[in-house]
Each structure stands twice: as structure tokens, then as C-alpha cells.
């Protein structure tokens, strides 16, 4: 029998009678809070370290270029690791993936707190990234599990806002800790934080993977997938019956480690992924260079440098919250405009028509319309950032531009992540991992060359060149808006045909 895509259950006129998720608003809020807090570790481990870069270089007697390579190595593994953990969470469950990643992160933090060697620092930062970066892709999978497309943008906005809190407060905490206790104390802080949160996660987060628990009504047999507070799950006000049949004991979910790569190079994703990767890379170039540029140009201390990152973090949080709500409004408008007239008699023809309607839903219109505006705003802010620093304009001006850059960069990532989850409904974490892979690997290369570039051509021209590349990348958005629906329909029909043949 033809398998109906799980997203179609929640789309207009799909004919579903059961709720997409049994979790009510308060339960969803708790789950999103836990997932967002888990995702903060990737940001904390990255941003808390920035104010101490110059101090670490001096302490280990290496150049700033070599210390920047610790940022580069972190970004490389931040891109690679989710390609393993994401498919694991899509196959074995979100809780299993979370437990494994946090154990890796915890061990790396202890090692970093005790390291006195540059090579060890690079290796352990890579390991730390492998443990923390995947919390974002796994968390994106959790949001996709419990939210229907109509509400997904808003919840994704809350998720992104929560995980971006470290962008605002991480550098402040890092600067204060490094100035008072030394840079190694930063990693002891992360050790304590991650250990305490791992206990909270094990106790409080339910399994959400739909192939294991359906809409939340099924009870997992895997002991790791169970959680002590599952009685809270039973207090839902939503009436439900089991939405999907439990996986048979003889079946083994396969971990598809090539899934993120296939998604990365698929027509439904490639134009947008390249676009996001470039904009994210330029954003990371500006963040990574801030500490050195502000220290050299404005003679700031470590603690003062930490506070300069607040505007970037605040813009990231505020922007993604607002953008998430706008996404829900845009989806609602597209849904109302679509409003097909379908057969109401429950006949096979009516069901087929409903499925065809779901395939042709104008998802690109609902999700991607904001991207060109956000992209142009980011280009303007990056250009202003570079030239105002070069000409030593009052520091308030470049700091203000980082607020706009943070707003636009993270909103772009949030929009595209939501879109990919909508498209690749059975590989939610893997789709997020594919985006993460591209943007982090490109950012790794960009951060490794930003310092040599600023020395060679100046800060202004460095970011002017970056903006030129961004403008070219905007073509990818136009391609996706023009051909995305056609590609989605063709891919889904091919998938259905393959299901029929098997």
C-alpha cells in the first residue's frame, strides 16, 4: 500500500483525524526548552572562548593565526559530527543521541581544562565540537517531531532563540572568567554545566522520534528511550489513540550516515544550502575577528571585548523570535490561498486528490519569501562593519552592525532549517545535519583566512569582498523559489513509485 508522508497528516485537507502530536502547549514548551538548552552547549563552547583567544595565544606561546586554527578545527568537526549523530537520532531515538553526545562533550571539557599543550588543545577542541555541535541537529529533529507545519516556524524561533543565548552571554562569561580565574576555568565551567544538565535531560526529556513513539502515544521498549517522568506525558489534555504501529522487534532501524550527504547534494536542498553556508561563513568571519580587531583598534580589555559580543547575541535572539512568528503567519496565508476544493466522500479519488494537493502546496512561498530582504540587510551590516573598523569610527557603530548581522544571519538559518524539515520529513535531524555540514565547513575555511586577509588588504576590503560573494549566493534563493515545488513533487512521486514496487 502507498505510504502517506507523515507531514500530510497535518496539512490542509489531508483527512487525518488524530492529532499530529499528543503533547499540549505546556508539554511542548517544556520539550522545546530542554532541546534549546541542550543546543546552548554548541554556542557556549564556541563563543565563551572568543574573548580569551589573545590570552591563550600568549599563554601557549603561539601566534594568533595558530589560535584561530583552534576555532577552525572546532568548526570543521561542528560540521562533520552531526552527519553521524543526526542519522543516529533519526534511527535510534533522540534520547540515545543526546546521552552519547553529552558524554563526549563532558570528557573533552575535562581534558581542555587540564591541557598545557597547543596540539592537545586543537585535538580536544575538535572532540568537544563533536560532542556539542550535534545538539542543534538533534534538537531540530525534536522540534520537527512534535510540531505541525502550521506552528513549526514559531517553535523553531523559540528553539533558535534559546540556543543562541550563549552568543549574547557566552563571551561576557568567558571574558569575566578568563580575566579573574584564567582561561582554563572556562572549561571547568562547561564541565559542571554539562554534567548537571545531562542529569536533567535524562530525567525530563521524553522520546519524540515518530518511528518509535508515533505522535507521542506509543511507549518505547528501549530502556534508554524511556524517561522517569513519563507519567507527565500521560497528563496531556489531548485525546489520542496510537497514531502509528510500533516497530516490530525483529526490525532494526538503520543508521543512514550517507543521508546528510545525499540531502546536501539533492536539488531540493543544494541551492539553499550553498546560500546559507556563505552567509553563515561571513558571519563567523566577523565574529572570529572581533576580539583582535577591537583589541588592536580600540585598546579594549578581555572583559570589555566580552561585552562587545552582546549586541550580536541580542540581535540573534530577538531576530529569530520575530522571524519565527512571521513564518507561522506566512504559512497560514499560503494555506488559506491554497484552499483546494477536494472530494469529501472519502473515496479513493478524493484521497489521491488530497495527496496531490499536499504535494503542490506552495511551501517555497510560505517559507522563503523573507530571505532576500534578510540577505540584503546582512550585506549592508557586514559592509558597514568592515569599513567603520578600518577608519576607527566610534565603536558604537560597528557594535550596532553586529546586532543587525546576528539578527539576519540566524533568521536565515532558522528559515532554511524549517524549510528542510518540511521537505525531508523522515530525515529531520539528517536534513539539519546536512545544512550544518556545509555551513560549518565553509565557515572553518573562512575563519582561517580572515586574519591574513585583513592584514593583506585591510578590514574594509576584506568584508567588501565577502559581501560580493554573498550577493552572488543570493541567486540560490531565486533558483529554489522558481523550481523548488517542481523538484519536490517529482522527488515525492518517485518515492511513492518505489514504495509501490517494494
XYZ file of C-alpha atoms in Angstrom, residues 17-491:
475
model
C -8.434 12.500 12.485
C -5.696 12.047 15.035
C -3.580 14.972 16.292
C -0.107 15.371 14.837
C 1.248 15.274 18.405
C -0.391 14.399 21.714
C 1.717 16.965 23.553
C -0.217 20.047 24.621
C 1.251 23.563 24.665
C 2.786 23.329 28.134
C 4.404 19.995 27.331
C 5.710 21.286 24.018
C 7.090 24.332 25.828
C 8.973 22.049 28.235
C 10.359 19.908 25.421
C 11.423 22.942 23.383
C 13.052 24.462 26.472
C 15.080 21.297 27.116
C 16.068 20.963 23.441
C 17.049 24.637 23.237
C 19.062 24.428 26.447
C 20.837 21.323 25.160
C 21.711 23.232 21.992
C 23.270 26.068 24.031
C 26.340 23.925 24.576
C 27.456 24.298 20.992
C 27.257 28.075 21.296
C 28.772 28.240 24.771
C 31.736 26.099 23.842
C 32.370 28.310 20.819
C 31.554 31.847 21.995
C 32.763 31.635 25.584
C 36.234 31.018 24.142
C 36.468 34.076 21.857
C 37.435 36.763 24.434
C 40.331 34.613 25.643
C 41.903 33.964 22.224
C 44.672 36.511 22.654
C 45.414 35.270 26.193
C 45.534 31.627 25.104
C 47.956 32.528 22.308
C 50.227 34.314 24.775
C 49.977 31.579 27.417
C 50.817 28.774 24.973
C 53.376 30.937 23.146
C 51.803 30.606 19.696
C 50.637 33.134 17.101
C 47.077 34.408 16.751
C 46.866 32.585 13.399
C 47.550 29.265 15.151
C 44.972 30.006 17.824
C 42.468 30.818 15.096
C 43.077 27.273 13.861
C 41.529 26.009 17.100
C 38.407 27.872 16.020
C 38.768 26.379 12.539
C 39.111 22.829 13.865
C 36.068 23.375 16.077
C 34.029 24.479 13.054
C 35.223 21.562 10.925
C 34.020 18.990 13.434
C 30.941 21.077 14.123
C 30.082 20.378 10.504
C 31.123 16.722 10.338
C 29.846 15.337 13.658
C 26.093 15.969 13.118
C 26.312 13.901 9.949
C 26.848 10.921 12.251
C 24.783 11.866 15.292
C 21.843 13.173 13.213
C 21.208 9.871 11.392
C 21.732 8.049 14.705
C 18.957 10.103 16.300
C 16.704 9.541 13.259
C 17.156 5.777 13.640
C 17.679 5.030 17.350
C 15.977 7.957 19.029
C 16.676 11.457 20.259
C 17.487 10.453 23.848
C 20.135 7.941 22.781
C 21.853 10.576 20.639
C 21.722 13.181 23.396
C 23.251 10.864 26.005
C 26.130 9.878 23.708
C 26.955 13.419 22.604
C 26.960 14.852 26.119
C 29.297 12.154 27.403
C 31.770 13.034 24.629
C 31.441 16.752 25.383
C 31.899 16.239 29.119
C 35.116 14.261 28.684
C 36.571 16.814 26.252
C 35.885 19.698 28.649
C 37.766 17.974 31.463
C 40.733 17.415 29.164
C 40.732 21.034 27.943
C 40.715 22.324 31.495
C 43.931 20.416 32.136
C 45.795 20.967 28.859
C 49.081 22.899 28.607
C 49.930 21.915 25.047
C 48.783 23.539 21.786
C 48.418 20.261 19.876
C 46.311 18.787 22.664
C 44.208 21.939 22.657
C 43.417 21.525 18.951
C 42.566 17.818 19.320
C 40.350 18.291 22.353
C 38.574 21.293 20.844
C 37.738 19.063 17.889
C 36.436 16.373 20.239
C 34.482 18.956 22.207
C 32.873 20.159 18.996
C 31.970 16.586 18.055
C 30.023 16.312 21.287
C 28.312 19.699 21.326
C 27.515 20.543 17.706
C 25.061 17.690 17.212
C 22.714 19.036 19.867
C 21.437 21.521 17.276
C 20.566 18.964 14.597
C 19.074 16.568 17.160
C 17.093 19.441 18.677
C 15.813 20.429 15.246
C 14.629 16.852 14.850
C 12.798 17.075 18.166
C 11.001 20.252 17.064
C 10.011 18.577 13.804
C 8.726 15.537 15.728
C 6.285 17.423 17.947
C 5.140 20.337 15.768
C 2.938 20.514 12.689
C 3.998 22.780 9.795
C 1.429 25.413 10.792
C 3.122 26.037 14.148
C 6.659 24.911 13.357
C 8.073 28.337 12.480
C 7.180 29.815 15.877
C 8.543 26.879 17.848
C 11.679 26.825 15.716
C 12.069 30.516 16.531
C 11.906 29.791 20.267
C 14.362 26.926 19.809
C 16.823 29.099 17.885
C 16.462 31.925 20.408
C 17.244 29.597 23.273
C 20.253 28.024 21.655
C 21.572 31.477 20.726
C 21.579 32.806 24.280
C 25.287 31.862 24.558
C 26.052 34.166 21.628
C 24.984 37.052 23.869
C 26.134 35.946 27.323
C 28.868 33.436 26.452
C 31.568 35.998 25.614
C 30.667 38.029 28.710
C 31.014 34.977 30.953
C 34.162 33.867 29.134
C 35.773 37.282 29.418
C 34.956 37.529 33.130
C 36.182 34.008 33.909
C 39.374 34.388 31.871
C 40.177 37.738 33.464
C 39.647 36.509 37.027
C 40.415 32.761 37.059
C 42.303 32.130 33.825
C 41.144 30.675 30.534
C 41.237 27.041 31.729
C 38.481 27.837 34.219
C 36.213 28.374 31.214
C 36.310 24.655 30.527
C 35.702 23.728 34.164
C 32.583 25.884 33.978
C 31.440 23.966 30.891
C 32.186 20.652 32.648
C 29.948 21.500 35.600
C 27.219 22.947 33.381
C 27.096 19.965 31.028
C 27.163 17.379 33.823
C 24.262 18.994 35.660
C 22.212 19.385 32.516
C 22.771 15.794 31.387
C 21.076 14.621 34.585
C 18.130 16.979 33.963
C 17.805 15.802 30.362
C 17.767 12.114 31.293
C 15.031 12.756 33.845
C 12.813 15.156 31.927
C 13.013 14.728 28.136
C 10.624 12.194 26.549
C 11.477 10.284 23.406
C 9.891 12.083 20.442
C 11.132 10.166 17.376
C 7.968 9.370 15.446
C 9.161 5.974 14.190
C 9.421 4.908 17.858
C 6.590 6.718 19.677
C 4.372 7.932 16.833
C 2.594 11.109 17.871
C 3.772 10.503 21.441
C 1.146 7.935 22.325
C 3.261 4.799 21.883
C 5.538 3.630 24.674
C 9.146 2.775 23.667
C 10.568 -0.620 24.587
C 14.194 0.571 24.578
C 15.134 1.356 28.220
C 17.258 4.326 27.137
C 14.296 5.788 25.261
C 12.196 5.724 28.429
C 12.373 8.512 30.974
C 11.445 8.745 34.673
C 8.819 11.464 34.229
C 6.752 9.632 31.613
C 3.714 9.972 33.882
C 3.710 13.642 32.885
C 3.239 12.587 29.275
C 0.009 10.868 30.311
C -1.438 14.109 31.707
C -1.902 15.526 28.211
C -5.273 17.143 27.628
C -5.279 15.892 24.024
C -7.349 12.777 23.462
C -5.464 10.275 21.355
C -5.081 6.784 20.061
C -1.876 5.252 18.792
C -1.070 7.022 15.510
C 1.416 4.530 14.107
C 2.112 0.882 14.653
C 5.109 0.192 16.908
C 8.253 -1.065 15.194
C 8.389 -4.838 15.276
C 11.030 -6.356 17.491
C 12.618 -8.071 14.509
C 13.084 -4.801 12.657
C 16.235 -2.790 13.166
C 16.333 0.851 12.286
C 19.313 1.562 10.055
C 21.659 4.445 10.725
C 21.963 6.162 7.364
C 25.241 8.084 7.690
C 25.148 8.988 3.998
C 21.722 10.589 4.364
C 23.026 14.114 5.112
C 25.374 13.901 2.112
C 22.552 12.853 -0.217
C 20.380 15.669 1.084
C 23.254 18.129 0.706
C 23.592 17.330 -2.996
C 19.889 16.963 -3.762
C 18.140 19.515 -5.951
C 15.634 20.205 -3.173
C 18.407 21.446 -0.871
C 21.628 22.402 -2.686
C 20.775 25.968 -3.811
C 19.619 26.972 -0.332
C 22.386 25.128 1.494
C 25.077 26.913 -0.528
C 23.353 30.240 0.108
C 23.162 29.671 3.877
C 26.725 28.334 4.072
C 28.141 31.508 2.529
C 26.133 33.877 4.710
C 26.993 31.888 7.825
C 30.689 31.846 6.895
C 30.802 35.633 6.531
C 29.013 35.995 9.874
C 31.605 33.742 11.520
C 34.412 35.745 9.905
C 33.118 38.890 11.594
C 32.658 37.198 14.979
C 36.046 35.477 14.962
C 37.896 38.665 14.027
C 36.089 40.895 16.530
C 38.339 40.175 19.507
C 41.569 41.008 17.667
C 40.099 43.932 15.697
C 38.587 45.591 18.757
C 41.664 44.958 20.871
C 44.044 46.409 18.273
C 41.794 49.203 17.057
C 40.151 50.339 20.287
C 42.527 49.026 23.014
C 39.848 47.021 24.847
C 40.469 44.589 27.702
C 39.254 40.973 27.755
C 36.218 41.861 29.846
C 35.373 44.806 27.586
C 35.758 42.624 24.488
C 33.318 40.164 26.028
C 30.651 42.867 26.265
C 31.083 43.804 22.591
C 29.582 40.424 21.671
C 26.310 41.150 23.490
C 24.811 43.108 20.581
C 25.424 40.221 18.178
C 23.783 37.769 20.567
C 20.853 40.056 21.327
C 20.192 40.549 17.628
C 20.314 36.790 17.084
C 17.780 36.074 19.826
C 15.336 38.888 19.078
C 15.543 38.326 15.347
C 14.796 34.624 15.372
C 11.832 35.052 17.747
C 10.227 37.612 15.458
C 11.120 35.719 12.301
C 9.631 32.500 13.701
C 6.284 34.189 14.272
C 6.369 35.714 10.800
C 6.983 32.241 9.357
C 3.794 30.958 11.000
C 1.834 33.903 9.602
C 3.281 33.333 6.123
C 2.417 29.644 6.294
C -1.135 30.472 7.341
C -1.544 32.854 4.414
C -0.196 30.307 1.950
C -2.525 27.681 3.387
C -5.535 29.993 3.053
C -4.601 30.921 -0.521
C -4.135 27.276 -1.442
C -7.550 26.244 -0.035
C -8.312 23.461 -2.514
C -11.733 22.057 -3.207
C -11.401 18.350 -2.501
C -13.766 15.428 -2.576
C -15.461 14.985 0.785
C -16.811 11.489 0.204
C -13.686 9.673 1.328
C -13.372 7.913 -1.999
C -10.070 6.711 -3.357
C -10.182 9.527 -5.907
C -10.660 12.042 -3.122
C -7.715 10.663 -1.192
C -5.496 10.739 -4.270
C -6.557 14.329 -4.950
C -5.736 15.261 -1.352
C -2.276 13.776 -1.685
C -1.635 15.618 -4.941
C -2.776 18.845 -3.306
C -0.387 18.342 -0.420
C 2.461 17.825 -2.854
C 1.698 21.074 -4.695
C 1.360 23.144 -1.516
C 3.338 26.396 -2.098
C 5.931 25.674 0.565
C 8.549 27.911 -1.045
C 6.147 30.851 -0.887
C 5.281 30.060 2.728
C 8.867 29.728 3.911
C 11.348 31.568 1.684
C 9.807 34.950 0.901
C 11.775 36.761 3.641
C 15.199 35.506 2.582
C 16.132 38.196 0.003
C 15.285 41.005 2.456
C 17.305 39.443 5.268
C 20.197 38.725 2.916
C 20.465 42.330 1.717
C 20.297 43.640 5.280
C 23.155 41.356 6.289
C 25.249 42.508 3.322
C 24.767 46.145 4.369
C 25.659 45.449 8.002
C 28.802 43.451 7.125
C 29.992 46.138 4.723
C 29.495 48.835 7.368
C 31.232 46.693 9.994
C 34.399 46.352 7.913
C 34.811 49.953 6.825
C 33.917 51.567 10.170
C 36.544 49.472 11.949
C 39.163 50.283 9.324
C 38.592 54.017 9.732
C 38.263 53.799 13.543
C 34.726 55.168 13.598
C 33.248 55.301 17.104
C 32.990 51.741 18.412
C 29.215 52.053 18.879
C 28.782 51.906 15.093
C 30.482 48.539 14.378
C 28.877 47.077 17.502
C 25.459 48.156 16.237
C 26.117 46.443 12.911
C 26.782 43.178 14.741
C 23.240 43.380 16.144
C 21.843 43.502 12.592
C 24.222 40.803 11.372
C 23.240 38.469 14.202
C 19.532 39.099 13.556
C 19.728 38.390 9.831
C 22.231 35.528 9.889
C 20.373 33.454 12.453
C 16.967 34.220 10.939
C 18.254 32.943 7.593
C 19.466 29.721 9.212
C 16.163 29.289 11.079
C 14.074 29.776 7.919
C 16.071 27.319 5.837
C 16.212 24.743 8.656
C 12.418 24.896 8.954
C 12.039 24.537 5.190
C 14.331 21.487 5.028
C 12.468 19.803 7.894
C 9.231 20.379 5.966
C 10.731 18.833 2.829
C 12.652 15.895 4.342
C 10.035 14.768 6.842
C 11.542 11.362 7.569
C 15.095 12.680 7.958
C 14.585 15.756 10.114
C 17.867 15.590 12.033
C 19.749 14.492 8.920
C 18.443 17.477 6.936
C 19.586 19.822 9.683
C 22.922 17.993 9.770
C 23.408 18.487 6.026
C 22.921 22.227 6.427
C 25.227 22.207 9.426
C 27.890 20.297 7.479
C 28.011 22.816 4.646
C 27.891 25.990 6.698
C 30.420 24.872 9.309
C 32.978 23.545 6.831
C 32.788 26.730 4.786
C 32.967 28.814 7.960
C 36.059 26.857 9.006
C 37.829 27.892 5.827
C 36.601 31.470 6.092
C 37.770 31.949 9.687
C 41.208 30.577 8.836
C 41.794 33.252 6.187
C 40.130 36.300 7.747
C 43.224 37.445 9.696
C 45.659 37.108 6.750
C 43.136 38.891 4.524
C 42.701 41.839 6.868
C 46.470 42.198 7.083
C 46.892 41.984 3.310
C 44.080 44.209 2.017
C 42.642 45.847 5.131
C 39.498 45.222 7.135
C 37.206 47.199 4.837
C 38.188 45.435 1.620
C 38.155 42.026 3.324
C 34.486 42.337 4.177
C 33.680 44.097 0.891
C 34.942 41.002 -0.931
C 32.860 38.828 1.402
C 29.732 40.851 0.617
C 30.341 40.475 -3.120
C 30.338 36.694 -2.670
C 27.144 36.948 -0.613
C 25.348 38.845 -3.378
C 26.239 36.126 -5.886
C 24.994 33.458 -3.456
C 21.584 35.133 -3.373
C 20.953 33.539 -6.771
C 20.398 30.248 -4.934
C 17.274 31.620 -3.261
C 15.806 32.610 -6.625
C 16.512 29.156 -8.035
C 14.786 27.458 -5.100
C 11.759 29.733 -5.279
C 11.442 29.123 -9.016
C 11.984 25.363 -9.204
C 11.625 24.075 -5.620
C 7.995 22.980 -5.866
C 8.593 21.154 -9.156
C 11.574 19.300 -7.683
C 9.691 18.338 -4.513
C 6.737 16.934 -6.439
C 8.988 14.900 -8.729
C 11.011 13.500 -5.810
